[in-house]
Short mmCIF file of C-alpha atoms in Angstrom, two decimals:
data_model
loop_
_atom_site.label_atom_id
_atom_site.label_comp_id
_atom_site.label_asym_id
_atom_site.label_seq_id
_atom_site.Cartn_x
_atom_site.Cartn_y
_atom_site.Cartn_z
CA UNK A 1 3.90 14.35 9.81
CA UNK A 2 4.97 13.65 13.35
CA UNK A 3 8.56 12.73 12.54
CA UNK A 4 8.92 15.76 10.71
CA UNK A 5 7.59 17.76 13.73
CA UNK A 6 9.97 15.77 16.38
CA UNK A 7 12.76 16.43 14.01
CA UNK A 8 12.05 20.02 13.73
CA UNK A 9 11.84 20.42 17.43
CA UNK A 10 15.23 18.61 17.94
CA UNK A 11 16.77 21.10 15.52
CA UNK A 12 15.25 23.98 17.47
CA UNK A 13 16.51 22.69 20.81
CA UNK A 14 19.79 22.08 19.37
CA UNK A 15 20.40 25.75 18.18
CA UNK A 16 18.95 27.02 21.44
CA UNK A 17 21.71 24.90 23.06
CA UNK A 18 24.31 26.32 21.17
CA UNK A 19 23.33 30.11 21.53
CA UNK A 20 22.02 29.95 25.19
CA UNK A 21 24.73 29.12 27.53
CA UNK A 22 27.05 31.90 26.16
CA UNK A 23 24.26 34.22 26.96
CA UNK A 24 23.69 33.03 30.36
CA UNK A 25 27.04 33.32 31.67
CA UNK A 26 27.91 36.03 33.96
CA UNK A 27 29.84 39.29 32.16
CA UNK A 28 33.52 38.58 32.33
CA UNK A 29 35.54 41.72 33.67
CA UNK A 30 38.74 40.86 32.51
CA UNK A 31 40.65 43.77 30.98
CA UNK A 32 41.82 44.24 27.40
CA UNK A 33 45.42 44.10 28.47
CA UNK A 34 45.22 40.32 29.16
CA UNK A 35 43.68 39.87 25.59
CA UNK A 36 46.39 41.81 23.99
CA UNK A 37 49.16 39.85 25.94
CA UNK A 38 47.62 36.64 24.77
CA UNK A 39 47.36 38.00 20.91
CA UNK A 40 50.96 38.84 21.08
CA UNK A 41 52.17 35.65 22.18
CA UNK A 42 50.21 34.08 19.66
CA UNK A 43 51.65 36.41 17.10
CA UNK A 44 55.29 35.69 18.22
CA UNK A 45 54.73 31.93 18.04
CA UNK A 46 53.42 32.06 14.46
CA UNK A 47 56.10 34.21 13.37
CA UNK A 48 58.90 32.18 14.91
CA UNK A 49 57.33 29.21 13.12
CA UNK A 50 57.44 30.95 9.61
CA UNK A 51 60.97 31.92 10.31
CA UNK A 52 61.94 28.24 10.75
CA UNK A 53 60.09 27.35 7.55
CA UNK A 54 62.11 29.95 5.66
CA UNK A 55 65.30 28.78 7.28
CA UNK A 56 65.01 25.23 6.39
CA UNK A 57 63.98 26.19 2.66
CA UNK A 58 60.59 24.86 2.97
CA UNK A 59 59.17 28.39 2.36
CA UNK A 60 60.35 30.83 -0.29
CA UNK A 61 61.60 34.39 0.81
CA UNK A 62 58.58 35.83 -1.11
CA UNK A 63 56.12 33.69 0.53
CA UNK A 64 57.71 34.35 3.85
CA UNK A 65 57.35 38.25 3.30
CA UNK A 66 53.81 37.76 2.40
CA UNK A 67 52.82 35.45 5.39
CA UNK A 68 54.84 37.90 7.76
CA UNK A 69 52.58 40.96 6.45
CA UNK A 70 49.47 39.20 6.72
CA UNK A 71 50.42 38.13 10.45
CA UNK A 72 51.12 41.89 11.11
CA UNK A 73 47.91 43.00 9.46
CA UNK A 74 45.87 40.60 11.56
CA UNK A 75 47.86 41.65 14.86
CA UNK A 76 46.95 45.37 14.38
CA UNK A 77 43.45 44.38 13.83
CA UNK A 78 43.22 42.26 16.84
CA UNK A 79 44.88 44.47 19.42
CA UNK A 80 43.15 47.78 18.41
CA UNK A 81 41.36 49.32 21.60
CA UNK A 82 37.76 49.03 21.53
CA UNK A 83 35.76 52.24 20.41
CA UNK A 84 34.01 54.64 22.75
CA UNK A 85 30.71 53.15 21.63
CA UNK A 86 31.05 49.54 22.44
CA UNK A 87 30.40 47.80 25.64
CA UNK A 88 32.30 45.12 27.22
CA UNK A 89 29.26 43.36 28.61
CA UNK A 90 27.72 40.42 26.87
CA UNK A 91 24.01 39.99 26.38
CA UNK A 92 22.30 38.96 29.53
CA UNK A 93 19.71 36.63 30.58
CA UNK A 94 16.84 38.59 29.14
CA UNK A 95 18.25 38.32 25.54
CA UNK A 96 18.54 34.34 26.49
CA UNK A 97 15.07 34.19 27.53
CA UNK A 98 13.77 36.18 24.55
CA UNK A 99 15.44 33.78 22.14
CA UNK A 100 14.33 30.77 24.02
CA UNK A 101 10.78 31.85 23.19
CA UNK A 102 11.06 33.53 19.67
CA UNK A 103 12.98 30.71 18.20
CA UNK A 104 10.09 28.13 18.05
CA UNK A 105 7.51 30.61 17.59
CA UNK A 106 9.61 32.07 14.91
CA UNK A 107 9.99 28.36 13.25
CA UNK A 108 6.30 27.54 13.56
CA UNK A 109 4.94 30.93 12.21
CA UNK A 110 7.51 30.90 9.27
CA UNK A 111 6.63 27.20 8.36
CA UNK A 112 2.77 28.13 8.56
CA UNK A 113 3.23 31.05 6.31
CA UNK A 114 5.60 29.41 3.83
CA UNK A 115 5.68 25.82 4.37
CA UNK A 116 3.59 23.03 2.44
CA UNK A 117 2.00 20.81 4.99
CA UNK A 118 0.52 18.60 2.14
CA UNK A 119 4.05 17.91 1.02
CA UNK A 120 4.50 15.79 4.36
CA UNK A 121 1.61 13.41 3.48
CA UNK A 122 3.37 10.44 1.63
CA UNK A 123 -0.07 10.05 -0.24
CA UNK A 124 0.05 13.48 -1.57
CA UNK A 125 3.56 12.97 -2.60
CA UNK A 126 2.69 9.95 -4.48
CA UNK A 127 -0.35 11.32 -6.12
CA UNK A 128 1.92 13.95 -7.94
CA UNK A 129 3.33 11.10 -10.25
CA UNK A 130 0.83 10.85 -13.05
CA UNK A 131 0.12 7.70 -15.18
CA UNK A 132 1.55 9.70 -18.10
CA UNK A 133 4.73 10.01 -16.13
CA UNK A 134 4.78 6.22 -15.32
CA UNK A 135 4.44 5.36 -18.91
CA UNK A 136 7.17 7.61 -19.81
CA UNK A 137 9.66 5.89 -17.26
CA UNK A 138 8.20 2.54 -18.45
CA UNK A 139 9.09 3.31 -22.19
CA UNK A 140 12.71 4.61 -21.00
CA UNK A 141 13.27 1.25 -19.28
CA UNK A 142 11.97 -0.78 -22.20
CA UNK A 143 14.46 0.82 -24.47
CA UNK A 144 17.47 0.12 -22.00
CA UNK A 145 16.49 -3.14 -21.68
CA UNK A 146 16.41 -3.48 -25.46
CA UNK A 147 20.23 -2.62 -25.29
CA UNK A 148 21.00 -4.87 -22.18
CA UNK A 149 18.33 -7.88 -22.28
CA UNK A 150 20.60 -9.72 -19.54
CA UNK A 151 19.70 -6.97 -16.75
CA UNK A 152 17.53 -9.13 -14.43
CA UNK A 153 16.94 -6.31 -12.17
CA UNK A 154 15.78 -4.14 -15.04
CA UNK A 155 13.41 -6.80 -15.97
CA UNK A 156 12.07 -7.08 -12.39
CA UNK A 157 11.45 -3.29 -12.30
CA UNK A 158 9.66 -3.46 -15.46
CA UNK A 159 7.55 -6.49 -14.37
CA UNK A 160 6.50 -4.21 -11.12
CA UNK A 161 5.75 -1.06 -13.25
CA UNK A 162 3.49 -3.00 -15.60
CA UNK A 163 1.66 -4.44 -12.85
CA UNK A 164 0.92 -1.02 -11.22
CA UNK A 165 -0.42 -0.26 -14.64
CA UNK A 166 -2.46 -3.45 -14.60
CA UNK A 167 -0.80 -4.64 -17.84
CA UNK A 168 -0.79 -8.11 -16.71
CA UNK A 169 0.38 -9.98 -19.77
CA UNK A 170 3.46 -7.68 -20.27
CA UNK A 171 4.11 -8.00 -16.43
CA UNK A 172 4.05 -11.77 -16.78
CA UNK A 173 6.44 -11.79 -19.58
CA UNK A 174 9.02 -9.37 -17.83
CA UNK A 175 8.93 -11.62 -14.71
CA UNK A 176 9.80 -14.55 -17.18
CA UNK A 177 12.98 -12.79 -18.30
CA UNK A 178 14.13 -11.95 -14.74
CA UNK A 179 15.75 -15.51 -14.59
CA UNK A 180 17.25 -16.61 -11.18
CA UNK A 181 16.33 -13.33 -9.29
CA UNK A 182 12.66 -14.57 -9.68
CA UNK A 183 13.41 -18.31 -9.31
CA UNK A 184 15.23 -17.92 -5.97
CA UNK A 185 12.69 -15.57 -4.32
CA UNK A 186 9.59 -16.83 -2.80
CA UNK A 187 7.83 -13.44 -2.90
CA UNK A 188 8.84 -12.48 -6.62
CA UNK A 189 7.74 -16.11 -7.31
CA UNK A 190 4.25 -15.40 -5.71
CA UNK A 191 3.94 -12.12 -7.38
CA UNK A 192 4.59 -13.68 -10.63
CA UNK A 193 2.00 -16.30 -10.10
CA UNK A 194 -0.52 -13.66 -9.38
CA UNK A 195 0.39 -11.34 -12.42
CA UNK A 196 0.32 -14.66 -14.70
CA UNK A 197 -3.18 -15.53 -13.18
CA UNK A 198 -4.58 -12.19 -13.81
CA UNK A 199 -3.34 -12.30 -17.33
CA UNK A 200 -5.19 -15.60 -17.87
CA UNK A 201 -8.52 -13.85 -16.70
CA UNK A 202 -8.20 -15.28 -12.78
CA UNK A 203 -7.19 -18.93 -13.77
CA UNK A 204 -4.53 -20.16 -11.18
CA UNK A 205 -4.22 -23.64 -12.69
CA UNK A 206 -1.29 -24.55 -14.54
CA UNK A 207 1.99 -22.60 -14.49
CA UNK A 208 0.80 -20.12 -11.68
CA UNK A 209 0.19 -23.06 -9.28
CA UNK A 210 3.76 -24.24 -10.10
CA UNK A 211 5.00 -21.05 -9.20
CA UNK A 212 3.22 -21.08 -6.22
CA UNK A 213 4.30 -24.40 -5.15
CA UNK A 214 7.84 -23.48 -6.00
CA UNK A 215 7.59 -20.44 -3.80
CA UNK A 216 6.15 -22.58 -0.72
CA UNK A 217 8.97 -24.95 -1.13
CA UNK A 218 11.53 -22.06 -0.39
CA UNK A 219 9.33 -20.40 2.47
CA UNK A 220 6.27 -22.48 3.55
CA UNK A 221 4.94 -19.53 5.35
CA UNK A 222 5.37 -16.93 2.40
CA UNK A 223 1.89 -14.96 2.83
CA UNK A 224 1.00 -14.24 -0.96
CA UNK A 225 1.80 -17.75 -1.91
CA UNK A 226 -0.42 -19.32 0.91
CA UNK A 227 -3.30 -17.18 -0.21
CA UNK A 228 -3.00 -18.01 -3.82
CA UNK A 229 -2.58 -21.73 -2.98
CA UNK A 230 -5.45 -21.68 -1.04
CA UNK A 231 -7.42 -20.09 -3.95
CA UNK A 232 -6.17 -22.52 -6.50
CA UNK A 233 -7.06 -25.36 -4.27
CA UNK A 234 -10.63 -23.99 -3.90
CA UNK A 235 -10.85 -23.95 -7.71
CA UNK A 236 -10.09 -27.43 -8.03
CA UNK A 237 -12.80 -27.79 -5.23
CA UNK A 238 -10.00 -29.24 -2.72
CA UNK A 239 -11.67 -27.14 0.24
CA UNK A 240 -10.00 -28.84 3.08
CA UNK A 241 -6.50 -28.22 1.34
CA UNK A 242 -7.63 -24.65 0.73
CA UNK A 243 -8.72 -24.37 4.47
CA UNK A 244 -5.31 -25.40 5.67
CA UNK A 245 -3.47 -22.72 3.37
CA UNK A 246 -5.51 -20.08 4.52
CA UNK A 247 -5.47 -21.02 8.24
CA UNK A 248 -1.80 -20.73 7.91
CA UNK A 249 -1.96 -17.49 6.55
CA UNK A 250 -4.48 -16.38 9.19
CA UNK A 251 -1.93 -17.32 12.03
CA UNK A 252 0.38 -14.37 10.50
CA UNK A 253 -2.07 -11.48 10.18
CA UNK A 254 -3.14 -9.02 12.84
CA UNK A 255 -5.90 -10.55 15.04
CA UNK A 256 -9.08 -8.62 14.71
CA UNK A 257 -7.90 -6.68 11.57
CA UNK A 258 -10.34 -6.68 8.37
CA UNK A 259 -7.86 -8.90 6.74
CA UNK A 260 -8.14 -11.43 9.76
CA UNK A 261 -11.90 -11.63 9.58
CA UNK A 262 -12.15 -12.01 5.87
CA UNK A 263 -9.37 -14.97 6.04
CA UNK A 264 -11.61 -16.30 9.00
CA UNK A 265 -14.68 -16.23 7.12
CA UNK A 266 -12.87 -18.10 3.96
CA UNK A 267 -11.35 -20.86 6.41
CA UNK A 268 -14.84 -21.42 7.87
CA UNK A 269 -16.53 -21.48 4.61
CA UNK A 270 -13.80 -23.86 3.03
CA UNK A 271 -14.23 -26.35 5.97
CA UNK A 272 -17.89 -26.19 5.67
CA UNK A 273 -17.62 -27.25 1.89
CA UNK A 274 -15.10 -29.74 2.78
CA UNK A 275 -17.45 -31.58 5.12
CA UNK A 276 -20.33 -31.41 2.74
CA UNK A 277 -17.95 -33.10 0.15
CA UNK A 278 -16.85 -35.56 2.68
CA UNK A 279 -20.30 -36.71 3.69
CA UNK A 280 -21.13 -37.29 0.25
CA UNK A 281 -23.84 -34.42 0.11
CA UNK A 282 -22.33 -31.81 -2.49
CA UNK A 283 -26.00 -31.60 -4.17
CA UNK A 284 -27.11 -29.27 -1.28
CA UNK A 285 -24.42 -26.75 -2.12
CA UNK A 286 -24.97 -27.06 -5.77
CA UNK A 287 -28.69 -26.07 -5.37
CA UNK A 288 -27.70 -23.07 -3.23
CA UNK A 289 -25.05 -21.99 -5.98
CA UNK A 290 -27.48 -22.74 -8.68
CA UNK A 291 -30.42 -20.67 -6.87
CA UNK A 292 -28.39 -17.42 -6.71
CA UNK A 293 -26.63 -17.87 -10.17
CA UNK A 294 -27.19 -15.54 -12.81
CA UNK A 295 -26.55 -16.39 -16.53
CA UNK A 296 -27.11 -15.05 -20.17
CA UNK A 297 -25.24 -13.53 -23.22
CA UNK A 298 -23.12 -10.59 -24.07
CA UNK A 299 -23.58 -9.32 -27.73
CA UNK A 300 -21.71 -6.40 -29.29
CA UNK A 301 -23.81 -3.54 -30.96
CA UNK A 302 -23.37 -2.98 -34.67
CA UNK A 303 -23.03 0.61 -34.00
CA UNK A 304 -19.73 0.45 -32.05
CA UNK A 305 -18.34 -2.89 -33.55
CA UNK A 306 -16.03 -1.20 -35.83
CA UNK A 307 -14.27 0.25 -32.98
CA UNK A 308 -13.05 -3.27 -31.57
CA UNK A 309 -10.66 -5.85 -32.82
CA UNK A 310 -11.13 -9.54 -32.58
CA UNK A 311 -8.12 -9.95 -30.09
CA UNK A 312 -9.28 -7.06 -27.90
CA UNK A 313 -9.76 -8.38 -24.09
CA UNK A 314 -13.42 -8.69 -22.89
CA UNK A 315 -14.04 -8.57 -19.20
CA UNK A 316 -17.60 -9.46 -17.79
CA UNK A 317 -18.42 -8.65 -14.24
CA UNK A 318 -20.91 -9.23 -11.67
CA UNK A 319 -20.94 -6.42 -9.04
CA UNK A 320 -23.18 -5.28 -6.06
CA UNK A 321 -25.55 -2.42 -6.91
CA UNK A 322 -25.07 -1.04 -3.39
CA UNK A 323 -21.82 -0.68 -1.22
CA UNK A 324 -18.29 -1.47 -2.59
CA UNK A 325 -17.89 -1.99 -6.25
CA UNK A 326 -15.63 -4.67 -5.94
CA UNK A 327 -16.39 -7.68 -8.51
CA UNK A 328 -18.34 -10.42 -6.90
CA UNK A 329 -17.19 -12.63 -10.01
CA UNK A 330 -15.77 -12.15 -13.36
CA UNK A 331 -14.67 -13.92 -16.44
CA UNK A 332 -12.37 -12.89 -19.24
CA UNK A 333 -12.49 -13.58 -22.88
CA UNK A 334 -11.89 -11.95 -26.30
CA UNK A 335 -14.14 -9.88 -28.65
CA UNK A 336 -13.63 -12.79 -31.21
CA UNK A 337 -15.84 -15.00 -28.62
CA UNK A 338 -18.74 -12.68 -29.00
CA UNK A 339 -21.78 -13.66 -28.58
CA UNK A 340 -20.48 -14.96 -25.23
CA UNK A 341 -22.57 -17.07 -22.94
CA UNK A 342 -21.62 -16.22 -19.07
CA UNK A 343 -22.81 -17.68 -15.96
CA UNK A 344 -21.86 -16.40 -12.28
CA UNK A 345 -22.74 -18.30 -9.10
CA UNK A 346 -21.60 -18.23 -5.23
CA UNK A 347 -18.93 -20.74 -6.10
CA UNK A 348 -16.94 -17.97 -8.14
CA UNK A 349 -16.77 -15.70 -5.38
CA UNK A 350 -13.24 -14.40 -4.71
CA UNK A 351 -11.54 -15.78 -1.62
CA UNK A 352 -12.96 -13.98 1.55
CA UNK A 353 -15.39 -11.86 -0.32
CA UNK A 354 -19.00 -11.54 -0.72
CA UNK A 355 -21.20 -13.84 -2.75
CA UNK A 356 -23.92 -13.11 -5.19
CA UNK A 357 -26.62 -14.39 -2.87
CA UNK A 358 -25.53 -11.78 -0.38
CA UNK A 359 -27.16 -9.25 -2.21
CA UNK A 360 -30.69 -8.15 -3.39
CA UNK A 361 -29.71 -7.01 -6.78
CA UNK A 362 -26.24 -6.85 -8.82
CA UNK A 363 -25.06 -5.48 -11.75
CA UNK A 364 -23.65 -7.25 -14.72
CA UNK A 365 -21.09 -5.32 -16.93
CA UNK A 366 -19.57 -6.29 -20.03
CA UNK A 367 -16.23 -4.23 -20.91
CA UNK A 368 -14.00 -4.27 -24.00
CA UNK A 369 -10.72 -3.05 -22.43
CA UNK A 370 -8.79 -1.33 -25.23
CA UNK A 371 -5.74 -0.98 -22.92
CA UNK A 372 -6.10 -4.74 -21.97
CA UNK A 373 -6.70 -4.09 -18.19
CA UNK A 374 -9.91 -4.49 -16.08
CA UNK A 375 -9.89 -0.99 -14.83
CA UNK A 376 -11.70 1.32 -17.08
CA UNK A 377 -10.18 3.83 -19.38
CA UNK A 378 -11.27 6.17 -22.18
CA UNK A 379 -12.16 4.66 -25.54
CA UNK A 380 -13.50 1.14 -23.91
CA UNK A 381 -16.60 -0.20 -25.30
CA UNK A 382 -19.04 -1.44 -22.59
CA UNK A 383 -22.64 -2.26 -21.42
CA UNK A 384 -24.34 -2.71 -18.35
CA UNK A 385 -27.50 -4.59 -16.85
CA UNK A 386 -28.68 -2.85 -13.28
CA UNK A 387 -31.04 -4.25 -10.83
CA UNK A 388 -30.36 -7.87 -11.71
CA UNK A 389 -31.72 -10.25 -9.20
CA UNK A 390 -29.57 -13.42 -8.07
CA UNK A 391 -31.23 -16.38 -9.89
CA UNK A 392 -32.05 -14.36 -13.03
CA UNK A 393 -31.38 -16.44 -16.26
CA UNK A 394 -31.49 -15.72 -20.00
CA UNK A 395 -30.08 -12.32 -19.65
CA UNK A 396 -29.12 -10.12 -22.65
CA UNK A 397 -26.43 -7.72 -22.30
CA UNK A 398 -25.61 -5.47 -25.03
CA UNK A 399 -22.14 -3.66 -25.40
CA UNK A 400 -23.13 -0.37 -27.22
CA UNK A 401 -21.59 2.44 -25.29
CA UNK A 402 -18.04 4.17 -25.41
CA UNK A 403 -16.25 5.18 -22.26
CA UNK A 404 -15.62 9.21 -22.56
#
């Protein structure tokens, strides 16, 4: 918005700079005779040039006569004396001052009446692209890649599109087909690792960790790779290593920002756990985790069972009852795994995020994602338990509702 206003102001100033100087000059008193003499001199030069071109054969006789007639017509127009109603005086300073005031006011008023200020907001512009339009563009890209499967840039674009749509298995497959374009880029390797991890229900072990390590070999300070490397190390209970990765990332973020505070908390927590492990006292941490753990079983109601297939994706989340609805812990399975036993505790908290023990009550939600993504969509089957206190055991969560 600010850039647009500055650009508009510069354009108004430029127009004023072009229009005002001639208006501010004093009226010129030179007579019409001088102007006519200058016009005649120009006419004679142009006529002589035409005669030379006709003489040397570069201009045909017919073209010469036509050009000569055009010159004569223009000469007659230019040397006609001014009519009695015309004035030789130029517009004066009053006109210049009026334009100086009217131009900016007219521009601002015209935009206020006819312009669309919301169009200047990037978020508003982005909001015009609907999920259906994105799906259509993705379908078109898939069709092109069928015809040209060696298009690495196309596969990369498709991978990013699937990630936006939270279709992580398809995104991981597209990344795997992008070849050297991904293999030589640490940012893309880290993004591939994240997508593959989310396709595996958040598990960073195995190939996601391999991708992260390759990214850090190319660029030891790649931010996303450092974040994922720390999370993978924490999952392996290598807390000192996790703290090292996150501390290197913390040095790159803006001090005092929300991201910096979250990372600082994660680093401090990882170092505390590393110290406990080194001192041979992991039991205390286990007791804390167990004291806030919630566990139970997820089952599927017979009333909606016919709407789910065995390979449909099943997500189970723990969320806070109050405040932001970001998951505190999550697990992924298949409908074929039902009835499913689950257990969430503080050790499963996301890096830098809140823990179960930070809240008085939480909600446990189980969702069969028909589109295969964690975000809810129409047709999903779900069930929810609210008001669950950390430490609750033996919960019974029934999936019996359909998302409108």
